[in-house]
CSV table of C-alpha atoms and ligand atoms in Angstrom, one decimal:
chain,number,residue,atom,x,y,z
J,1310,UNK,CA,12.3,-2.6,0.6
J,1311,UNK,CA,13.4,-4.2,-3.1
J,1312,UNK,CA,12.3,-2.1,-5.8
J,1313,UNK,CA,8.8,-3.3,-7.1
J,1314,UNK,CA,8.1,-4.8,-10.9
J,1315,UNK,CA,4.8,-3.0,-12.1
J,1316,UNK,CA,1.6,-4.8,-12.1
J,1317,UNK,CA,1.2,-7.4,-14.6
J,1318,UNK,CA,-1.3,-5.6,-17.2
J,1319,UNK,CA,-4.4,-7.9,-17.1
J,1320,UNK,CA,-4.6,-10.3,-14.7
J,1321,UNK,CA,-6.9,-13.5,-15.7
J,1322,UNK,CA,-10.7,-13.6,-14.7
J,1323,UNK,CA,-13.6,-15.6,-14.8
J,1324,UNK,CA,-16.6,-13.4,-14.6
J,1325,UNK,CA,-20.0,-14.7,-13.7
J,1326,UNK,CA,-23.6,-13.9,-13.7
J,1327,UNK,CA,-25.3,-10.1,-13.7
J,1328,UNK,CA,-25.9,-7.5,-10.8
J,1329,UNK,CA,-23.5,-5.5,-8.5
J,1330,UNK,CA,-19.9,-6.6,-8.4
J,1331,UNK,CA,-18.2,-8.8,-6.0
J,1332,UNK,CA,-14.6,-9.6,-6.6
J,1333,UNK,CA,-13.1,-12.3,-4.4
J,1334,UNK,CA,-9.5,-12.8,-4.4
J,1335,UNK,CA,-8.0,-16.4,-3.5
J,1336,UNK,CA,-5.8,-17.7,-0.7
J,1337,UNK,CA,-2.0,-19.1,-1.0
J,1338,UNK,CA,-0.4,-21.6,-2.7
J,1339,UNK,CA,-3.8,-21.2,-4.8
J,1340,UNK,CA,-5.7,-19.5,-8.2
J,1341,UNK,CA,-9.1,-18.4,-9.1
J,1342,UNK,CA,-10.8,-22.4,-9.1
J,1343,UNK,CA,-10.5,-22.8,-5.5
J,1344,UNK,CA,-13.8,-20.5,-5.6
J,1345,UNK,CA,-15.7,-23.1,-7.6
J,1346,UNK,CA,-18.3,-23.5,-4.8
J,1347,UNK,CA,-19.0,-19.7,-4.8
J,1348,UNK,CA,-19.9,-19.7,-8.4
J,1349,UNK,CA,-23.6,-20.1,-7.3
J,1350,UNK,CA,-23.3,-16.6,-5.4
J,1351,UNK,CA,-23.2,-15.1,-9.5
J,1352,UNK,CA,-27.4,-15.0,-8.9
J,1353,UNK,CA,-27.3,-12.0,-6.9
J,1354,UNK,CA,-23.8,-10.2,-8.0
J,1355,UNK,CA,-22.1,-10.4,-10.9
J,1356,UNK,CA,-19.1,-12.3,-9.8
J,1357,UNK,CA,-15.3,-11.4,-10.7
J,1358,UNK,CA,-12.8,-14.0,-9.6
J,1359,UNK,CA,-9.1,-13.2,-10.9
J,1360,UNK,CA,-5.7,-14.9,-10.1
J,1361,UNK,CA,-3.5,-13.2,-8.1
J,1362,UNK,CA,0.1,-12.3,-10.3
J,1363,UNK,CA,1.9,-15.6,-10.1
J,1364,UNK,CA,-1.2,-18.0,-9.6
J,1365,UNK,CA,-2.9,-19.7,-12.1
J,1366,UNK,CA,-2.8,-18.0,-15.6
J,1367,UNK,CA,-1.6,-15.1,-14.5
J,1368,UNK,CA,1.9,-14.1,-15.5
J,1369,UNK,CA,4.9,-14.6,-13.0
J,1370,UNK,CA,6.4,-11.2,-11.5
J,1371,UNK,CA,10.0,-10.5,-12.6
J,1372,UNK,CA,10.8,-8.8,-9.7
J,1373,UNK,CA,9.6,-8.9,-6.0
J,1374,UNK,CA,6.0,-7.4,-6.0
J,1375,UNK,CA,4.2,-6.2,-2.9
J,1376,UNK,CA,0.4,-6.4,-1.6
J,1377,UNK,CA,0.1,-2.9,-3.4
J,1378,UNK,CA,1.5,-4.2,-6.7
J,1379,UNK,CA,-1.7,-6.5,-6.6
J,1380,UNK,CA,-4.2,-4.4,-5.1
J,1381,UNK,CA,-3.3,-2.3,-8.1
J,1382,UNK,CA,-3.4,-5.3,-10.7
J,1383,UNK,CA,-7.0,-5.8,-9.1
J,1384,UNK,CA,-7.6,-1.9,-9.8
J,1385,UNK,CA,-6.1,-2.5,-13.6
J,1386,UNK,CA,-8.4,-5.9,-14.2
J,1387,UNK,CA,-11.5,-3.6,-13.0
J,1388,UNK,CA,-10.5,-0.6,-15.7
J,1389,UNK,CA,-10.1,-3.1,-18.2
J,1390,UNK,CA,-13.6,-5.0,-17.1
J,1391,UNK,CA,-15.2,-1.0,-17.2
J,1392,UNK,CA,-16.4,-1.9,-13.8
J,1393,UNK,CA,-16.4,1.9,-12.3
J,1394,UNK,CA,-19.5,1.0,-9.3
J,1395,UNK,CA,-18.1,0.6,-6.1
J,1396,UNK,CA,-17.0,-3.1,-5.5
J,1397,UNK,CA,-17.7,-5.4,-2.5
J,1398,UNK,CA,-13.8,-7.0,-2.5
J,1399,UNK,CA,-13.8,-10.4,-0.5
J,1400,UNK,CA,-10.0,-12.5,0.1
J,1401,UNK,CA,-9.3,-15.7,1.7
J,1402,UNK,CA,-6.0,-15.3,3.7
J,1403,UNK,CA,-3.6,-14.0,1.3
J,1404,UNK,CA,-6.3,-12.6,-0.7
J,1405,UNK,CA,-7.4,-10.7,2.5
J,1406,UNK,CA,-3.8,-9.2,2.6
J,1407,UNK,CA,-4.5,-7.9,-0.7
J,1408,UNK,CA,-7.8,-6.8,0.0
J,1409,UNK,CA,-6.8,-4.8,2.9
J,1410,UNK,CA,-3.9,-3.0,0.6
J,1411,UNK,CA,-6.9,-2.3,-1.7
J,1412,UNK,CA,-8.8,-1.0,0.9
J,1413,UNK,CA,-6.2,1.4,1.7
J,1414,UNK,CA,-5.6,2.7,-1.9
J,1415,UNK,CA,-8.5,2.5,-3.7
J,1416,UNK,CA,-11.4,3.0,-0.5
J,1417,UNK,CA,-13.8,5.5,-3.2
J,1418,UNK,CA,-13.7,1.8,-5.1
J,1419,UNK,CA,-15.3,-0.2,-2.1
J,1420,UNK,CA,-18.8,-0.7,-1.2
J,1421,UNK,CA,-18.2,-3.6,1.3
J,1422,UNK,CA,-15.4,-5.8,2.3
J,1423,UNK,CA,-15.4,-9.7,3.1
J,1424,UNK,CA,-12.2,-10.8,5.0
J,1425,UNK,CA,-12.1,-14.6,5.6
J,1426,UNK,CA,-9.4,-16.5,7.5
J,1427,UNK,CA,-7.1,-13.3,7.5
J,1428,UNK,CA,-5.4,-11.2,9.6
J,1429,UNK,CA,-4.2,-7.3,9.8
J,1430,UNK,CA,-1.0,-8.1,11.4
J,1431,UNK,CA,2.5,-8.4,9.8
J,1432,UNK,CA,4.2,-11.6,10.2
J,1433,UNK,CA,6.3,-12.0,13.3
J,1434,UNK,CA,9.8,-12.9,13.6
J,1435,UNK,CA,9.5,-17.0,13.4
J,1436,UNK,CA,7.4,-16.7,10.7
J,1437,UNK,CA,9.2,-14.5,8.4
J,1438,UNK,CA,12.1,-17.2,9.0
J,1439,UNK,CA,9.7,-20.1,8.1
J,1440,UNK,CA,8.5,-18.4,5.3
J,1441,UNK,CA,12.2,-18.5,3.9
J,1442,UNK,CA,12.6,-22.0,5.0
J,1443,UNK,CA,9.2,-22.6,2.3
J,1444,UNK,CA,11.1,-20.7,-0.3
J,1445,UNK,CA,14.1,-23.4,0.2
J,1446,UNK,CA,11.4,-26.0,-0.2
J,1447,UNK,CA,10.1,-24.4,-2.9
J,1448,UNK,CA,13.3,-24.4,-4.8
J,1449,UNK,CA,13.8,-27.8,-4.1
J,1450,UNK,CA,10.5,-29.7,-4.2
J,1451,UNK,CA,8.3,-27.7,-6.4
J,1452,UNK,CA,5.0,-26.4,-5.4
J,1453,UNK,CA,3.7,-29.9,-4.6
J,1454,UNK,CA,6.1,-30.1,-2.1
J,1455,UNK,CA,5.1,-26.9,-0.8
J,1456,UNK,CA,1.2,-27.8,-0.3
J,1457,UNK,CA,2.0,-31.0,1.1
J,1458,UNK,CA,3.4,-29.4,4.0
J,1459,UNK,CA,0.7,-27.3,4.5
J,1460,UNK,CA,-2.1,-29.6,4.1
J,1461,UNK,CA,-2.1,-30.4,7.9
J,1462,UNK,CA,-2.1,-26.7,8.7
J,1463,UNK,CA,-4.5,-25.2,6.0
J,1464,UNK,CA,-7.9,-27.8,6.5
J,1465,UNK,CA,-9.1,-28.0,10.0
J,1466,UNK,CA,-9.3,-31.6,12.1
J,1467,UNK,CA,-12.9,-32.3,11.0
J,1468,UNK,CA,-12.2,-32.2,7.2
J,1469,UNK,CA,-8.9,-33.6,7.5
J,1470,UNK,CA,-11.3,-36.7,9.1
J,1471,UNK,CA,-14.1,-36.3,7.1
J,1472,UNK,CA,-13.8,-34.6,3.9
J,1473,UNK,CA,-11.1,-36.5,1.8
J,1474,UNK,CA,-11.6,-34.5,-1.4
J,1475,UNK,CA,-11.0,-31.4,-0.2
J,1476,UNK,CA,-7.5,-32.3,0.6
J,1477,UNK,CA,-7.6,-33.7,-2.7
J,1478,UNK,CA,-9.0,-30.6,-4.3
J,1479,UNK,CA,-6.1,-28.3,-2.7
J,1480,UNK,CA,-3.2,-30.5,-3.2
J,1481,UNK,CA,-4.2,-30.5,-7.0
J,1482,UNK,CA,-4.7,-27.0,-7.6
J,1483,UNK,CA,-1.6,-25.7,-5.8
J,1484,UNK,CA,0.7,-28.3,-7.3
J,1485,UNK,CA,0.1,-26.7,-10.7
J,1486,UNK,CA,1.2,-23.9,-9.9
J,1487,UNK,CA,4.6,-22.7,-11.2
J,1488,UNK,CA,7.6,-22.0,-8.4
J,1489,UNK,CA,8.1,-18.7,-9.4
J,1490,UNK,CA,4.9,-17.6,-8.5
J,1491,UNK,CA,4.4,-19.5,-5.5
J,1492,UNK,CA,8.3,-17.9,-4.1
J,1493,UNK,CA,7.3,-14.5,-5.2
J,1494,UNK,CA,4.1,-15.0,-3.2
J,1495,UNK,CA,6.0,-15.9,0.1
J,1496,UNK,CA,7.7,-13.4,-0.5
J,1497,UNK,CA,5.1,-10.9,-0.6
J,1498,UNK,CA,3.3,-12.2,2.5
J,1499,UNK,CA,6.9,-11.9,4.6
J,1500,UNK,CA,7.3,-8.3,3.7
J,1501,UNK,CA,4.0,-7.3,4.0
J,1502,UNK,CA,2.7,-4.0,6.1
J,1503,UNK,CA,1.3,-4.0,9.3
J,1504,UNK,CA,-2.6,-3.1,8.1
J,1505,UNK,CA,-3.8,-2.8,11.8
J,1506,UNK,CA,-3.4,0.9,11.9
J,1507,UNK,CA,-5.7,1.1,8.4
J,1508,UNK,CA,-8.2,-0.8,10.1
J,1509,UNK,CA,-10.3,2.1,11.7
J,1510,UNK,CA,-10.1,4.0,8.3
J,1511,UNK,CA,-12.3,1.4,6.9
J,1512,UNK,CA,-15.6,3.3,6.6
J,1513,UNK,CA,-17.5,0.3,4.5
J,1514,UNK,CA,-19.6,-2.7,5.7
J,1515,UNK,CA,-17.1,-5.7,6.5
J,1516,UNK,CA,-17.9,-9.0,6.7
J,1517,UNK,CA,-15.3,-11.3,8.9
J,1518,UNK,CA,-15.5,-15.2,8.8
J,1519,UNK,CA,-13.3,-17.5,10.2
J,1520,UNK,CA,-13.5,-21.1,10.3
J,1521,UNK,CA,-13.2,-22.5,14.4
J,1522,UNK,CA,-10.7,-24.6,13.6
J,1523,UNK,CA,-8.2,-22.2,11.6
J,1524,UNK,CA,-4.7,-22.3,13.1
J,1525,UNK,CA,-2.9,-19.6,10.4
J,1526,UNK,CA,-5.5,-17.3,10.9
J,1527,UNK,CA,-7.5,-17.8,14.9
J,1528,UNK,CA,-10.3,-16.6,15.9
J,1529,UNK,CA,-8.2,-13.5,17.5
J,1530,UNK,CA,-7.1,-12.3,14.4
J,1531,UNK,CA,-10.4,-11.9,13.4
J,1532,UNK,CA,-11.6,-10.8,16.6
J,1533,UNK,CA,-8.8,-7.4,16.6
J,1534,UNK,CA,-10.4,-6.4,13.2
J,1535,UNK,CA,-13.7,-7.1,14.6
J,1536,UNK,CA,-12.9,-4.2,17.6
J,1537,UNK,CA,-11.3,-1.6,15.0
J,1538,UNK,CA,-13.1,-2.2,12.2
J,1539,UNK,CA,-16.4,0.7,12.7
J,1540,UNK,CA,-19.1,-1.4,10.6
J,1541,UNK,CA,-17.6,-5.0,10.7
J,1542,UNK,CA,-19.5,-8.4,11.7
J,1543,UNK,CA,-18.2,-11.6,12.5
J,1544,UNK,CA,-19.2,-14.9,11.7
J,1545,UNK,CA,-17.5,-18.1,12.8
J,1546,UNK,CA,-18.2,-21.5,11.0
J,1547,UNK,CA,-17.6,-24.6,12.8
J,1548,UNK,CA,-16.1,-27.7,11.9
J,1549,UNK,CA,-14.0,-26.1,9.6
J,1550,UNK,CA,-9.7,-24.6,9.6
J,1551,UNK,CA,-7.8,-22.1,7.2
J,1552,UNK,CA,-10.1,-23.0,4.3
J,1553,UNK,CA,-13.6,-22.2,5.0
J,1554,UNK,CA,-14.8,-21.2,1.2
J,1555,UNK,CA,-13.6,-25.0,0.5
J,1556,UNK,CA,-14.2,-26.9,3.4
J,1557,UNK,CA,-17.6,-26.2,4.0
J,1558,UNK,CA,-18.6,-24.1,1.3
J,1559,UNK,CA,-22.4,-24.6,2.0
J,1560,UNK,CA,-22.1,-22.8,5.3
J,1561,UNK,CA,-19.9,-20.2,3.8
J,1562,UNK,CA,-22.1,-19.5,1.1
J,1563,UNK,CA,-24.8,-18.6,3.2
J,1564,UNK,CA,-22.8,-16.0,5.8
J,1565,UNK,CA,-21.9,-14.4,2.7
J,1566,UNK,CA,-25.4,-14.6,1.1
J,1567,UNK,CA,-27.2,-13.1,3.7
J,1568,UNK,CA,-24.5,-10.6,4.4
J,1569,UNK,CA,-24.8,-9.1,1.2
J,1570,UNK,CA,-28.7,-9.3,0.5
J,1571,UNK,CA,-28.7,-6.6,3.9
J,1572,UNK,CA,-25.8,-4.6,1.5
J,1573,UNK,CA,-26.8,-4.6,-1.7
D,801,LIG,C1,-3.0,-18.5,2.7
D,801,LIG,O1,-3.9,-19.4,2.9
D,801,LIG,O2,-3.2,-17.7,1.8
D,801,LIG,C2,-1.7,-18.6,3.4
D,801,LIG,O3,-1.8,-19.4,4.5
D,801,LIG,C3,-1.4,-17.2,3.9
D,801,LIG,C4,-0.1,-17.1,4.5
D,801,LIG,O4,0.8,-18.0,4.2
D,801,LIG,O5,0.2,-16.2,5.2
């Protein structure tokens, strides 16, 4: 493994409303707007939404940085917040892969867990490969190049049909963002730990959503945390892919909502 850079110091966070916290952690090539629709959630928690180092206004790693590396940058932006309750951590895809590392080093900070559109398992073989064919890609068409191959992949067939400004939302916000970041990222997700064995140390409430149509993240991977997972739930939204949280946040909102109102 390359050595790691340390933790950028303080990452960037928009913080929202009063009550217990919930910290939600975004999904790749993205930042901290694509949670825009959840801001109405800040009624019943007080809401922490960071970028991930790389995304957003967050500073770019120097060096290659690991899932850990952010679950402790997400530790850091809490200490400097003074948020010492126990939090409920949620992440979209990538931001699940971080939110299980955090679950792993920090599991006296956790009062719940939501993992959307994620999965536990490393990546295989052909996907570590395409993940360095991205990088190329990266290096040679920027990050708009990148999302605009994964458009078709990230939104399900319904919004792909139906909901134009989604795509439009997506495309926007990850072609901002800078190519270091976005190469760093793919990097992180290729060398990622297997957090299947973890899963049966998880001793809080854990919400799983996945949208019906997701093709990076199925039903199955959902369904494997679901078995090993002691006090998980699942909930499956139809009509939507990768994306839930933007593709049909409505729906999403409300799993979460009454998810945490049994929690909190
Ligand atoms: C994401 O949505 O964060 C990405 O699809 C995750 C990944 O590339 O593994």
């Amino acid at each position: 493994m390359p050595e790691s850079t340390p933790p950028t110091a303080s990452l960037p966070v928009d913080i929202l409303g009063r009550g217990p916290p919930l910290v939600l952690l975004h999904s790749f090539p993205l930042d901290r707007r694509m949670w825009k629709h959840q801001h109405s959630l800040a009624d019943i928690v007080e809401l922490f939404l960071p970028d991930i180092p790389g995304f957003g206004g967050a500073d770019v790693p120097t060096a290659p940085i690991s899932v850990e590396d952010v679950a402790d940058s997400v530790a850091r932006m809490l200490d400097v917040q003074n948020v010492r309750d126990p939090i409920v951590l949620g992440g979209l895809s990538m931001g699940g892969y971080v939110a299980l590392a955090f679950a792993r080093k920090y599991p006296e900070r956790l009062r719940g867990l939501i993992l959307a559109d994620t999965r536990a398992e490393p990546d295989d073989e052909p996907t570590k490969v395409a993940r360095t064919k991205t990088i190329a890609l990266a290096r040679q068409h920027g990050s708009a190049g990148v999302v605009r191959v994964m458009l078709q992949k990230l939104l399900g067939p319904t919004t792909l049909r139906t909901r134009p400004h989604v795509e439009a939302e997506i495309e926007a916000i990850g072609s901002s963002q800078k190519v270091a970041g976005v190469i760093a990222a793919l990097e992180m997700s290729r060398e990622r730990p297997d957090s299947t064995p973890g899963l049966a140390d998880i001793a809080v409430p854990t919400l799983l959503i996945v949208g019906d149509e997701d093709e990076i993240s199925p039903l199955a991977c959902a369904q494997t945390m679901n078995a090993k997972i002691r006090l998980s739930e699942l909930a499956r939204i139809p009509g939507v892919g990768h994306m839930s949280a933007m593709e049909d946040p409505e729906s999403f909102n409300r799993t979460v909502r009454a998810w945490l109102e049994r929690l909190l």
